[in-house]
């Protein structure tokens, strides 16, 4: 898998750095140990953050700036990491999907980056390009139906969009049948060291909870 960052993104975020994490995995419906980690982090955040101060987390603040630079209102189309942490701070339970999706959500809230999780076998072609959504571009968000991605950063494979920081696409979503994952970390704050820490955190989680093999990651910019 190759990932290309377009000039459109370089213009609004010249310091962007991303990471692609790949591994062979065994997904399961639920992991009690993983949810203990998620709930512990939620309790920690309730002490440390509010729904306003969470916007100052570097990864979230940088993503919100890019949304605005691309012409999108980040309060209407919240980055996924912000939406997840906000839900925790409001005392609401996170949605429980499956072990692989749940651990990607944990990695997102732990570091504040919006992270895309995909079934790698569902990509068309061997290259993803990070660009900006166009007016009228068709995009089916997971559990959201057709959404307007104009002005949102978007990863595209050969036939169209697969992921935005707000919602991934139904076409390439992870299921219980997923055996090869691809996870994209969006470091709009340009902090390569933290992006790498996030990637390593994901590799540790999938080894612990999804019997991961052949795990690796690479950084792109």
Tab-separated table of N, CA and C in Angstrom, residues 28 30-41 99 102-103 106 205 208-209:
chain	number	residue	atom	x	y	z
A	28	UNK	N	-12.900	-10.069	16.678
A	28	UNK	CA	-13.896	-10.724	17.527
A	28	UNK	C	-14.999	-9.724	17.866
A	30	UNK	N	-16.206	-8.831	20.784
A	30	UNK	CA	-16.069	-8.046	22.018
A	30	UNK	C	-14.839	-8.511	22.789
A	31	UNK	N	-14.178	-7.566	23.468
A	31	UNK	CA	-13.059	-7.898	24.341
A	31	UNK	C	-13.222	-7.165	25.671
A	32	UNK	N	-13.413	-7.918	26.738
A	32	UNK	CA	-13.601	-7.320	28.063
A	32	UNK	C	-12.359	-6.527	28.495
A	33	UNK	N	-11.171	-7.091	28.266
A	33	UNK	CA	-9.953	-6.391	28.654
A	33	UNK	C	-9.802	-5.061	27.950
A	34	UNK	N	-10.119	-5.027	26.664
A	34	UNK	CA	-10.041	-3.786	25.904
A	34	UNK	C	-11.002	-2.749	26.465
A	35	UNK	N	-12.212	-3.174	26.794
A	35	UNK	CA	-13.190	-2.210	27.313
A	35	UNK	C	-12.834	-1.717	28.703
A	36	UNK	N	-12.105	-2.486	29.452
A	36	UNK	CA	-11.595	-1.985	30.731
A	36	UNK	C	-10.618	-0.843	30.486
A	37	UNK	N	-9.780	-0.972	29.448
A	37	UNK	CA	-8.845	0.107	29.107
A	37	UNK	C	-9.601	1.350	28.633
A	38	UNK	N	-10.616	1.153	27.803
A	38	UNK	CA	-11.391	2.283	27.287
A	38	UNK	C	-12.068	3.035	28.433
A	39	UNK	N	-12.694	2.297	29.339
A	39	UNK	CA	-13.417	2.945	30.443
A	39	UNK	C	-12.460	3.653	31.393
A	40	UNK	N	-11.279	3.093	31.613
A	40	UNK	CA	-10.288	3.741	32.480
A	40	UNK	C	-9.832	5.060	31.876
A	41	UNK	N	-9.620	5.088	30.571
A	41	UNK	CA	-9.210	6.332	29.923
A	41	UNK	C	-10.331	7.355	29.983
A	99	UNK	N	-14.070	-5.781	18.223
A	99	UNK	CA	-12.790	-5.544	18.906
A	99	UNK	C	-11.849	-4.667	18.099
A	102	UNK	N	-13.206	-1.085	18.010
A	102	UNK	CA	-13.147	-0.515	19.351
A	102	UNK	C	-11.722	-0.125	19.739
A	103	UNK	N	-10.740	-0.927	19.356
A	103	UNK	CA	-9.355	-0.586	19.729
A	103	UNK	C	-8.833	0.578	18.900
A	106	UNK	N	-10.075	3.508	20.692
A	106	UNK	CA	-9.242	3.765	21.864
A	106	UNK	C	-7.974	4.499	21.465
A	205	UNK	N	-1.855	-2.930	20.603
A	205	UNK	CA	-3.243	-3.311	20.870
A	205	UNK	C	-3.674	-4.496	20.013
A	208	UNK	N	-2.216	-7.637	21.228
A	208	UNK	CA	-2.812	-8.042	22.504
A	208	UNK	C	-4.221	-8.594	22.347
A	209	UNK	N	-5.007	-7.975	21.453
A	209	UNK	CA	-6.430	-8.300	21.394
A	209	UNK	C	-6.899	-8.930	20.080
